[in-house]
Amino acid sequence: MAFLVTGGCGFIGSNFIRLLREREPSTRIVNLDALTYAGNPANLADLEGDVLYHFVHGDITDRSLVARTLTDHSIEAVFHLAAESHVDRSILDSTPFIATNVTGTQVLLDASRAHGVKRFVHVSTDEVYGSLGAEGFFTEQTPLAPNSPYAASKAGSDLLVRASHHTHGFPAIITRCSNNYGPYQFPEKLIPLVISNIEAGLAIPVYGDGLQVRDWIHVQDHAAGIYATYKHGVPGEVYNFGGRCERANIDLVKTLLQLMGRPESLIRYVADRPGHDRRYAIDCSKAEQELGWQVRVDFSEGLADTVRWYRANTGWIEKIRSGEYRRYYQSQYGHRGV
Ligand code: NAD
Ligand code: DAU
C-alpha cells in the first residue's frame, strides 16, 4: 500500500504531505513533481531520512514515467495537486497550463485507471465557478464559468475527472477550495508577496481598486479537507472547501501592514488584472456535514503565524528571489524551465 502525491514540492502539496505523514505514519508516500519554478524540495527538508518517503522527479505528462511510478510503488491512492497555479502567469502564456493541468490530468487519470488505483482525489479550485456579485456563495451545484486561462484549464481537468467516473466508474473525487495562505507559499501570490515586499521595504502592488474579495483558508485546513475527502468522500462527488473568511484585498493588505508595523504609504494601486474575478465565497456545508470536516485555524491567528513564519524564514524567500534554489536543483535534477 502506498500513496502517490503529485506536486508535493509546491505550497499545498508540501503541507499536505506533512499532514499525510502524521495521519498515516506507516504508509509509503511517493511524491511526483517536475520541479517547475514553483516546486522546491526544500519545502520537505524535514522528511529527509524518512524511509517511507520517496521523491520522483518527473512530469505528469510523461505517460511511461507515470505508469512506471504507479507500478513500481504499488500505488493504491492518488492525490493530484500538480498544476500550474498562478492566474497572472496564465494570462501571459496559457501553454504550460493546458499541458500540465489538462493533458497531465488526463495522463494521470488514464494511467491510474489502467493500474487499478482505488481512490483518486483531484484537487481543484473555486475559480472554476467564475465570479460572484456582492451576494451569494459557490455551492457544488454552481455551474462552471471559468474566467481566466488558469481557471479554464482547471475546469477542463475537473470535467475529465468527472467523465472518468461517469464513463468508466473510476473512483475519483473532486475538491474545490478557496484561497489558501500559510507557510511555503511561493511569493508571487498575494499574501507572501505582500509580506516579503514589506520585509524588503518595497512597494505593495494592489490591482485595480483593491475591492476584490477572496475567501481565505489556512493551508492546514485545506490539507485536512483533502485527507477527509480520501477517508470519507463518495466517488463521483465534488466537495467545496472554504474558510468562511471573506476579505477585500485592500483590507487584507492594510492588516498585514499593521501586523508588521509599516505605513500604508507603501501601497501602490496598479493596473487591474485583465478579466479580474470580483468576489469568491464558498459554501462548504456539504464537506462539514458529509466529511465531518471544519475550519480550525482562526484567520487572525493564522495570519499572524504566517507573518512570523516568513520573518523566521527569510533565507527561504531570499533563495527563491535570487534563483539560487532553482540553479541548485537544475544542476541536481535538470529543469524543464518555465
Ligand atoms: P504551486 O504552484 O505552489 O505548486 C505546484 C506544484 O506542482 C509544484 O511543486 C510544481 O513543481 C508541480 N508541477 C507543476 N507542473 C507539473 C508537472 N507537469 N508534473 C509534475 N509536477 C508539476 O501550487 P499550489 O498553490 O500548491 O496548488 C496546488 C494545487 O491546489 C493546484 O492544483 C491548484 O490548482 C490547487 N489549488 C490551489 C489553491 C491556492 O490558493 N493556492 C486553492 C485551491 C486549489
Ligand atoms: O481561489 C483559489 C485560487 O486562489 C487558486 O486556485 C489559485 O491557484 C491561487 O493562485 C489563488 O488565485 P488568486 O488569483 O485569487 O490569488 P492571488 O494571490 O494571485 O491574488 C489574490 C488577489 O489579490 C486577487 O484578487 C489579485 C490580487 N493581487 C494579487 C497580486 C499577486 C493584487 O492586488 N496584487 C498582487 O500583486
PDB file of C-alpha atoms in Angstrom, residues 10-255:
ATOM      1  CA  GLY A  10       4.679  23.040  -4.086  1.00  0.00           C
ATOM      2  CA  PHE A  11       2.883  25.070  -1.436  1.00  0.00           C
ATOM      3  CA  ILE A  12      -0.197  22.945  -0.716  1.00  0.00           C
ATOM      4  CA  GLY A  13       1.476  19.684  -1.759  1.00  0.00           C
ATOM      5  CA  SER A  14       4.275  20.016   0.804  1.00  0.00           C
ATOM      6  CA  ASN A  15       1.876  20.997   3.588  1.00  0.00           C
ATOM      7  CA  PHE A  16      -0.399  18.102   2.578  1.00  0.00           C
ATOM      8  CA  ILE A  17       2.441  15.539   2.586  1.00  0.00           C
ATOM      9  CA  ARG A  18       3.397  16.639   6.101  1.00  0.00           C
ATOM     10  CA  LEU A  19      -0.220  16.130   7.250  1.00  0.00           C
ATOM     11  CA  LEU A  20      -0.446  12.770   5.454  1.00  0.00           C
ATOM     12  CA  ARG A  21       2.760  11.601   7.144  1.00  0.00           C
ATOM     13  CA  GLU A  22       1.204  12.455  10.544  1.00  0.00           C
ATOM     14  CA  ARG A  23      -2.139  10.796   9.810  1.00  0.00           C
ATOM     15  CA  GLU A  24      -0.686   7.705   8.068  1.00  0.00           C
ATOM     16  CA  PRO A  25       2.703   7.171   9.731  1.00  0.00           C
ATOM     17  CA  SER A  26       3.272   3.686   8.360  1.00  0.00           C
ATOM     18  CA  THR A  27       2.244   4.189   4.716  1.00  0.00           C
ATOM     19  CA  ARG A  28       4.736   4.880   1.944  1.00  0.00           C
ATOM     20  CA  ILE A  29       4.338   8.306   0.303  1.00  0.00           C
ATOM     21  CA  VAL A  30       5.643   8.854  -3.221  1.00  0.00           C
ATOM     22  CA  ASN A  31       5.923  12.463  -4.386  1.00  0.00           C
ATOM     23  CA  LEU A  32       5.980  13.001  -8.170  1.00  0.00           C
ATOM     24  CA  ASP A  33       6.997  16.558  -9.000  1.00  0.00           C
ATOM     25  CA  ALA A  34       8.539  18.180 -12.079  1.00  0.00           C
ATOM     26  CA  LEU A  35      10.254  20.911 -10.012  1.00  0.00           C
ATOM     27  CA  THR A  36       8.995  23.811 -12.076  1.00  0.00           C
ATOM     28  CA  TYR A  37       9.787  27.310 -10.812  1.00  0.00           C
ATOM     29  CA  ALA A  38       7.165  26.692  -8.067  1.00  0.00           C
ATOM     30  CA  GLY A  39       8.474  23.327  -6.888  1.00  0.00           C
ATOM     31  CA  ASN A  40      11.061  23.407  -4.133  1.00  0.00           C
ATOM     32  CA  PRO A  41      12.230  20.181  -2.435  1.00  0.00           C
ATOM     33  CA  ALA A  42      13.470  22.305   0.476  1.00  0.00           C
ATOM     34  CA  ASN A  43       9.774  22.616   1.411  1.00  0.00           C
ATOM     35  CA  LEU A  44      10.029  18.985   2.581  1.00  0.00           C
ATOM     36  CA  ALA A  45      13.548  19.084   4.015  1.00  0.00           C
ATOM     37  CA  ASP A  46      12.182  17.734   7.320  1.00  0.00           C
ATOM     38  CA  LEU A  47      11.313  14.424   5.594  1.00  0.00           C
ATOM     39  CA  GLU A  48      14.923  13.726   4.610  1.00  0.00           C
ATOM     40  CA  GLY A  49      15.867  10.333   6.007  1.00  0.00           C
ATOM     41  CA  ASP A  50      12.229   9.151   6.216  1.00  0.00           C
ATOM     42  CA  VAL A  51      12.451   5.692   4.640  1.00  0.00           C
ATOM     43  CA  LEU A  52       8.730   5.734   3.837  1.00  0.00           C
ATOM     44  CA  TYR A  53       9.034   8.936   1.776  1.00  0.00           C
ATOM     45  CA  HIS A  54      10.206   8.720  -1.824  1.00  0.00           C
ATOM     46  CA  PHE A  55      10.709  11.576  -4.300  1.00  0.00           C
ATOM     47  CA  VAL A  56      10.331  11.010  -8.059  1.00  0.00           C
ATOM     48  CA  HIS A  57      11.492  13.869 -10.232  1.00  0.00           C
ATOM     49  CA  GLY A  58       9.241  13.833 -13.274  1.00  0.00           C
ATOM     50  CA  ASP A  59       6.420  15.310 -15.266  1.00  0.00           C
ATOM     51  CA  ILE A  60       2.809  14.125 -15.017  1.00  0.00           C
ATOM     52  CA  THR A  61       2.514  14.443 -18.805  1.00  0.00           C
ATOM     53  CA  ASP A  62       5.162  11.690 -19.181  1.00  0.00           C
ATOM     54  CA  ARG A  63       2.988   8.578 -19.712  1.00  0.00           C
ATOM     55  CA  SER A  64       5.634   5.924 -19.260  1.00  0.00           C
ATOM     56  CA  LEU A  65       7.097   7.538 -16.143  1.00  0.00           C
ATOM     57  CA  VAL A  66       3.638   7.883 -14.574  1.00  0.00           C
ATOM     58  CA  ALA A  67       2.747   4.248 -15.383  1.00  0.00           C
ATOM     59  CA  ARG A  68       6.108   3.030 -14.046  1.00  0.00           C
ATOM     60  CA  THR A  69       5.741   5.056 -10.838  1.00  0.00           C
ATOM     61  CA  LEU A  70       2.283   3.612 -10.162  1.00  0.00           C
ATOM     62  CA  THR A  71       3.505   0.052 -10.737  1.00  0.00           C
ATOM     63  CA  ASP A  72       6.922   0.237  -9.083  1.00  0.00           C
ATOM     64  CA  HIS A  73       5.444   1.620  -5.871  1.00  0.00           C
ATOM     65  CA  SER A  74       2.146  -0.358  -5.804  1.00  0.00           C
ATOM     66  CA  ILE A  75       0.142   2.855  -5.565  1.00  0.00           C
ATOM     67  CA  GLU A  76      -3.418   2.471  -4.257  1.00  0.00           C
ATOM     68  CA  ALA A  77      -4.461   6.092  -3.793  1.00  0.00           C
ATOM     69  CA  VAL A  78      -3.551   9.226  -5.746  1.00  0.00           C
ATOM     70  CA  PHE A  79      -3.719  12.821  -4.504  1.00  0.00           C
ATOM     71  CA  HIS A  80      -3.404  15.038  -7.562  1.00  0.00           C
ATOM     72  CA  LEU A  81      -2.118  18.520  -6.763  1.00  0.00           C
ATOM     73  CA  ALA A  82       0.439  19.141  -9.529  1.00  0.00           C
ATOM     74  CA  ALA A  83      -0.595  22.170 -11.543  1.00  0.00           C
ATOM     75  CA  GLU A  84       0.368  25.481 -12.970  1.00  0.00           C
ATOM     76  CA  SER A  85      -1.383  27.572 -10.335  1.00  0.00           C
ATOM     77  CA  HIS A  86      -0.857  31.302 -10.880  1.00  0.00           C
ATOM     78  CA  VAL A  87      -3.579  33.296 -12.669  1.00  0.00           C
ATOM     79  CA  ASP A  88      -1.275  36.133 -13.788  1.00  0.00           C
ATOM     80  CA  ARG A  89       1.111  33.695 -15.485  1.00  0.00           C
ATOM     81  CA  SER A  90      -1.800  32.046 -17.308  1.00  0.00           C
ATOM     82  CA  ILE A  91      -2.771  35.445 -18.741  1.00  0.00           C
ATOM     83  CA  LEU A  92       0.754  35.899 -20.111  1.00  0.00           C
ATOM     84  CA  ASP A  93       1.019  32.356 -21.557  1.00  0.00           C
ATOM     85  CA  SER A  94      -1.566  29.621 -21.138  1.00  0.00           C
ATOM     86  CA  THR A  95       0.538  26.921 -22.872  1.00  0.00           C
ATOM     87  CA  PRO A  96       2.012  25.245 -19.754  1.00  0.00           C
ATOM     88  CA  PHE A  97      -1.436  25.423 -18.090  1.00  0.00           C
ATOM     89  CA  ILE A  98      -3.014  23.318 -20.821  1.00  0.00           C
ATOM     90  CA  ALA A  99      -0.062  20.906 -20.843  1.00  0.00           C
ATOM     91  CA  THR A 100       0.038  20.271 -17.101  1.00  0.00           C
ATOM     92  CA  ASN A 101      -3.497  20.940 -15.898  1.00  0.00           C
ATOM     93  CA  VAL A 102      -5.411  19.365 -18.789  1.00  0.00           C
ATOM     94  CA  THR A 103      -3.091  16.885 -20.530  1.00  0.00           C
ATOM     95  CA  GLY A 104      -1.276  15.997 -17.305  1.00  0.00           C
ATOM     96  CA  THR A 105      -4.561  15.215 -15.555  1.00  0.00           C
ATOM     97  CA  GLN A 106      -5.690  13.094 -18.496  1.00  0.00           C
ATOM     98  CA  VAL A 107      -2.411  11.113 -18.475  1.00  0.00           C
ATOM     99  CA  LEU A 108      -2.613  10.596 -14.706  1.00  0.00           C
ATOM    100  CA  LEU A 109      -6.271   9.552 -14.830  1.00  0.00           C
ATOM    101  CA  ASP A 110      -5.763   7.047 -17.653  1.00  0.00           C
ATOM    102  CA  ALA A 111      -2.647   5.544 -16.062  1.00  0.00           C
ATOM    103  CA  SER A 112      -4.324   5.375 -12.636  1.00  0.00           C
ATOM    104  CA  ARG A 113      -7.362   3.613 -14.090  1.00  0.00           C
ATOM    105  CA  ALA A 114      -5.211   1.135 -16.011  1.00  0.00           C
ATOM    106  CA  HIS A 115      -3.241   0.442 -12.834  1.00  0.00           C
ATOM    107  CA  GLY A 116      -6.383  -0.074 -10.725  1.00  0.00           C
ATOM    108  CA  VAL A 117      -5.990   2.851  -8.321  1.00  0.00           C
ATOM    109  CA  LYS A 118      -8.700   2.600  -5.642  1.00  0.00           C
ATOM    110  CA  ARG A 119      -9.054   6.281  -4.754  1.00  0.00           C
ATOM    111  CA  PHE A 120      -8.175   9.386  -6.788  1.00  0.00           C
ATOM    112  CA  VAL A 121      -8.548  12.795  -5.133  1.00  0.00           C
ATOM    113  CA  HIS A 122      -8.367  15.618  -7.665  1.00  0.00           C
ATOM    114  CA  VAL A 123      -7.514  18.948  -6.019  1.00  0.00           C
ATOM    115  CA  SER A 124      -9.285  21.738  -7.869  1.00  0.00           C
ATOM    116  CA  THR A 125     -10.282  25.306  -7.147  1.00  0.00           C
ATOM    117  CA  ASP A 126     -13.289  27.554  -6.564  1.00  0.00           C
ATOM    118  CA  GLU A 127     -12.106  29.616  -9.555  1.00  0.00           C
ATOM    119  CA  VAL A 128     -13.841  27.128 -11.879  1.00  0.00           C
ATOM    120  CA  TYR A 129     -17.155  28.685 -10.748  1.00  0.00           C
ATOM    121  CA  GLY A 130     -16.219  32.148 -12.038  1.00  0.00           C
ATOM    122  CA  SER A 131     -17.017  35.333 -10.155  1.00  0.00           C
ATOM    123  CA  LEU A 132     -19.737  36.339  -7.658  1.00  0.00           C
ATOM    124  CA  GLY A 133     -21.504  39.657  -7.180  1.00  0.00           C
ATOM    125  CA  ALA A 134     -21.940  41.153  -3.720  1.00  0.00           C
ATOM    126  CA  GLU A 135     -24.320  38.373  -2.592  1.00  0.00           C
ATOM    127  CA  GLY A 136     -24.359  34.569  -2.614  1.00  0.00           C
ATOM    128  CA  PHE A 137     -21.909  31.665  -2.370  1.00  0.00           C
ATOM    129  CA  PHE A 138     -20.479  28.967  -4.626  1.00  0.00           C
ATOM    130  CA  THR A 139     -22.070  25.583  -3.937  1.00  0.00           C
ATOM    131  CA  GLU A 140     -21.201  22.276  -5.603  1.00  0.00           C
ATOM    132  CA  GLN A 141     -24.208  22.913  -7.903  1.00  0.00           C
ATOM    133  CA  THR A 142     -22.961  26.277  -9.170  1.00  0.00           C
ATOM    134  CA  PRO A 143     -22.371  25.974 -12.944  1.00  0.00           C
ATOM    135  CA  LEU A 144     -18.772  26.116 -14.124  1.00  0.00           C
ATOM    136  CA  ALA A 145     -17.919  29.519 -15.627  1.00  0.00           C
ATOM    137  CA  PRO A 146     -14.119  29.902 -15.527  1.00  0.00           C
ATOM    138  CA  ASN A 147     -12.817  33.350 -16.450  1.00  0.00           C
ATOM    139  CA  SER A 148      -9.013  33.072 -16.604  1.00  0.00           C
ATOM    140  CA  PRO A 149      -6.953  30.625 -18.684  1.00  0.00           C
ATOM    141  CA  TYR A 150      -5.841  29.071 -15.367  1.00  0.00           C
ATOM    142  CA  ALA A 151      -9.449  28.572 -14.224  1.00  0.00           C
ATOM    143  CA  ALA A 152     -10.420  27.253 -17.670  1.00  0.00           C
ATOM    144  CA  SER A 153      -7.607  24.684 -17.551  1.00  0.00           C
ATOM    145  CA  LYS A 154      -8.679  23.574 -14.056  1.00  0.00           C
ATOM    146  CA  ALA A 155     -12.318  23.322 -15.207  1.00  0.00           C
ATOM    147  CA  GLY A 156     -11.102  21.186 -18.136  1.00  0.00           C
ATOM    148  CA  SER A 157      -9.314  18.883 -15.702  1.00  0.00           C
ATOM    149  CA  ASP A 158     -12.424  18.665 -13.489  1.00  0.00           C
ATOM    150  CA  LEU A 159     -14.532  17.613 -16.481  1.00  0.00           C
ATOM    151  CA  LEU A 160     -12.031  14.882 -17.390  1.00  0.00           C
ATOM    152  CA  VAL A 161     -12.183  13.600 -13.806  1.00  0.00           C
ATOM    153  CA  ARG A 162     -15.983  13.705 -13.873  1.00  0.00           C
ATOM    154  CA  ALA A 163     -16.072  11.798 -17.179  1.00  0.00           C
ATOM    155  CA  SER A 164     -13.667   9.131 -15.919  1.00  0.00           C
ATOM    156  CA  HIS A 165     -16.088   8.375 -13.095  1.00  0.00           C
ATOM    157  CA  HIS A 166     -19.217   8.601 -15.226  1.00  0.00           C
ATOM    158  CA  THR A 167     -17.908   6.521 -18.145  1.00  0.00           C
ATOM    159  CA  HIS A 168     -15.502   4.106 -16.506  1.00  0.00           C
ATOM    160  CA  GLY A 169     -16.720   4.050 -12.907  1.00  0.00           C
ATOM    161  CA  PHE A 170     -13.244   5.269 -11.869  1.00  0.00           C
ATOM    162  CA  PRO A 171     -13.291   6.127  -8.120  1.00  0.00           C
ATOM    163  CA  ALA A 172     -12.355   9.782  -8.481  1.00  0.00           C
ATOM    164  CA  ILE A 173     -13.453  12.664  -6.242  1.00  0.00           C
ATOM    165  CA  ILE A 174     -13.037  16.412  -6.819  1.00  0.00           C
ATOM    166  CA  THR A 175     -12.265  19.058  -4.181  1.00  0.00           C
ATOM    167  CA  ARG A 176     -12.703  22.781  -4.858  1.00  0.00           C
ATOM    168  CA  CYS A 177     -11.101  25.137  -2.372  1.00  0.00           C
ATOM    169  CA  SER A 178     -10.841  28.890  -1.953  1.00  0.00           C
ATOM    170  CA  ASN A 179      -7.646  30.950  -1.475  1.00  0.00           C
ATOM    171  CA  ASN A 180      -5.053  29.277   0.757  1.00  0.00           C
ATOM    172  CA  TYR A 181      -2.461  31.021   2.912  1.00  0.00           C
ATOM    173  CA  GLY A 182       0.289  29.749   5.215  1.00  0.00           C
ATOM    174  CA  PRO A 183       3.943  28.688   5.193  1.00  0.00           C
ATOM    175  CA  TYR A 184       5.838  27.710   2.000  1.00  0.00           C
ATOM    176  CA  GLN A 185       3.601  29.663  -0.414  1.00  0.00           C
ATOM    177  CA  PHE A 186       5.526  30.925  -3.433  1.00  0.00           C
ATOM    178  CA  PRO A 187       5.962  34.720  -3.128  1.00  0.00           C
ATOM    179  CA  GLU A 188       4.137  35.529  -6.369  1.00  0.00           C
ATOM    180  CA  LYS A 189       0.781  35.040  -4.550  1.00  0.00           C
ATOM    181  CA  LEU A 190      -0.773  37.989  -2.699  1.00  0.00           C
ATOM    182  CA  ILE A 191      -0.049  37.224   0.982  1.00  0.00           C
ATOM    183  CA  PRO A 192       3.595  36.063   0.732  1.00  0.00           C
ATOM    184  CA  LEU A 193       4.252  38.766  -1.879  1.00  0.00           C
ATOM    185  CA  VAL A 194       2.993  41.476   0.482  1.00  0.00           C
ATOM    186  CA  ILE A 195       4.907  40.071   3.478  1.00  0.00           C
ATOM    187  CA  SER A 196       8.167  39.730   1.560  1.00  0.00           C
ATOM    188  CA  ASN A 197       7.821  43.162  -0.056  1.00  0.00           C
ATOM    189  CA  ILE A 198       7.212  44.734   3.359  1.00  0.00           C
ATOM    190  CA  GLU A 199      10.282  42.928   4.739  1.00  0.00           C
ATOM    191  CA  ALA A 200      12.344  44.201   1.806  1.00  0.00           C
ATOM    192  CA  GLY A 201      10.939  47.755   2.116  1.00  0.00           C
ATOM    193  CA  LEU A 202       9.347  47.512  -1.349  1.00  0.00           C
ATOM    194  CA  ALA A 203       6.019  48.962  -2.523  1.00  0.00           C
ATOM    195  CA  ILE A 204       2.908  46.760  -2.451  1.00  0.00           C
ATOM    196  CA  PRO A 205       1.071  46.440  -5.784  1.00  0.00           C
ATOM    197  CA  VAL A 206      -2.722  46.417  -5.363  1.00  0.00           C
ATOM    198  CA  TYR A 207      -4.602  45.572  -8.555  1.00  0.00           C
ATOM    199  CA  GLY A 208      -7.396  47.946  -9.660  1.00  0.00           C
ATOM    200  CA  ASP A 209      -9.467  49.385  -6.796  1.00  0.00           C
ATOM    201  CA  GLY A 210      -8.399  46.640  -4.359  1.00  0.00           C
ATOM    202  CA  LEU A 211     -12.026  45.861  -3.535  1.00  0.00           C
ATOM    203  CA  GLN A 212     -11.957  42.317  -4.945  1.00  0.00           C
ATOM    204  CA  VAL A 213     -12.924  39.802  -2.286  1.00  0.00           C
ATOM    205  CA  ARG A 214     -11.292  36.429  -1.573  1.00  0.00           C
ATOM    206  CA  ASP A 215     -12.324  33.753   0.965  1.00  0.00           C
ATOM    207  CA  TRP A 216      -9.151  32.823   2.895  1.00  0.00           C
ATOM    208  CA  ILE A 217      -8.420  29.400   4.379  1.00  0.00           C
ATOM    209  CA  HIS A 218      -5.289  28.214   6.169  1.00  0.00           C
ATOM    210  CA  VAL A 219      -3.403  25.602   4.146  1.00  0.00           C
ATOM    211  CA  GLN A 220      -3.580  23.129   7.064  1.00  0.00           C
ATOM    212  CA  ASP A 221      -7.380  23.273   6.971  1.00  0.00           C
ATOM    213  CA  HIS A 222      -7.332  22.641   3.216  1.00  0.00           C
ATOM    214  CA  ALA A 223      -4.884  19.742   3.685  1.00  0.00           C
ATOM    215  CA  ALA A 224      -7.197  18.270   6.344  1.00  0.00           C
ATOM    216  CA  GLY A 225     -10.083  18.615   3.864  1.00  0.00           C
ATOM    217  CA  ILE A 226      -8.172  16.703   1.172  1.00  0.00           C
ATOM    218  CA  TYR A 227      -7.469  13.933   3.669  1.00  0.00           C
ATOM    219  CA  ALA A 228     -11.117  13.869   4.860  1.00  0.00           C
ATOM    220  CA  THR A 229     -12.166  13.541   1.203  1.00  0.00           C
ATOM    221  CA  TYR A 230      -9.892  10.500   0.832  1.00  0.00           C
ATOM    222  CA  LYS A 231     -11.263   8.936   4.031  1.00  0.00           C
ATOM    223  CA  HIS A 232     -14.978   9.746   3.771  1.00  0.00           C
ATOM    224  CA  GLY A 233     -15.733  11.170   0.308  1.00  0.00           C
ATOM    225  CA  VAL A 234     -18.005   9.418  -2.182  1.00  0.00           C
ATOM    226  CA  PRO A 235     -16.550   8.684  -5.662  1.00  0.00           C
ATOM    227  CA  GLY A 236     -18.058  10.918  -8.345  1.00  0.00           C
ATOM    228  CA  GLU A 237     -18.827  13.676  -5.832  1.00  0.00           C
ATOM    229  CA  VAL A 238     -17.488  17.226  -5.543  1.00  0.00           C
ATOM    230  CA  TYR A 239     -16.681  18.837  -2.159  1.00  0.00           C
ATOM    231  CA  ASN A 240     -16.139  22.573  -1.677  1.00  0.00           C
ATOM    232  CA  PHE A 241     -13.749  23.884   0.978  1.00  0.00           C
ATOM    233  CA  GLY A 242     -13.507  27.466   2.175  1.00  0.00           C
ATOM    234  CA  GLY A 243     -12.546  29.473   5.218  1.00  0.00           C
ATOM    235  CA  ARG A 244     -15.818  31.357   5.764  1.00  0.00           C
ATOM    236  CA  CYS A 245     -13.470  34.332   5.833  1.00  0.00           C
ATOM    237  CA  GLU A 246     -14.082  36.961   3.181  1.00  0.00           C
ATOM    238  CA  ARG A 247     -11.671  39.877   2.972  1.00  0.00           C
ATOM    239  CA  ALA A 248     -11.298  42.682   0.414  1.00  0.00           C
ATOM    240  CA  ASN A 249      -7.705  42.708  -0.888  1.00  0.00           C
ATOM    241  CA  ILE A 250      -7.074  46.261   0.286  1.00  0.00           C
ATOM    242  CA  ASP A 251      -8.241  45.437   3.832  1.00  0.00           C
ATOM    243  CA  LEU A 252      -6.012  42.370   3.916  1.00  0.00           C
ATOM    244  CA  VAL A 253      -3.021  44.421   2.746  1.00  0.00           C
ATOM    245  CA  LYS A 254      -3.707  47.050   5.428  1.00  0.00           C
ATOM    246  CA  THR A 255      -3.978  44.325   8.105  1.00  0.00           C
TER     247      THR A 255
END
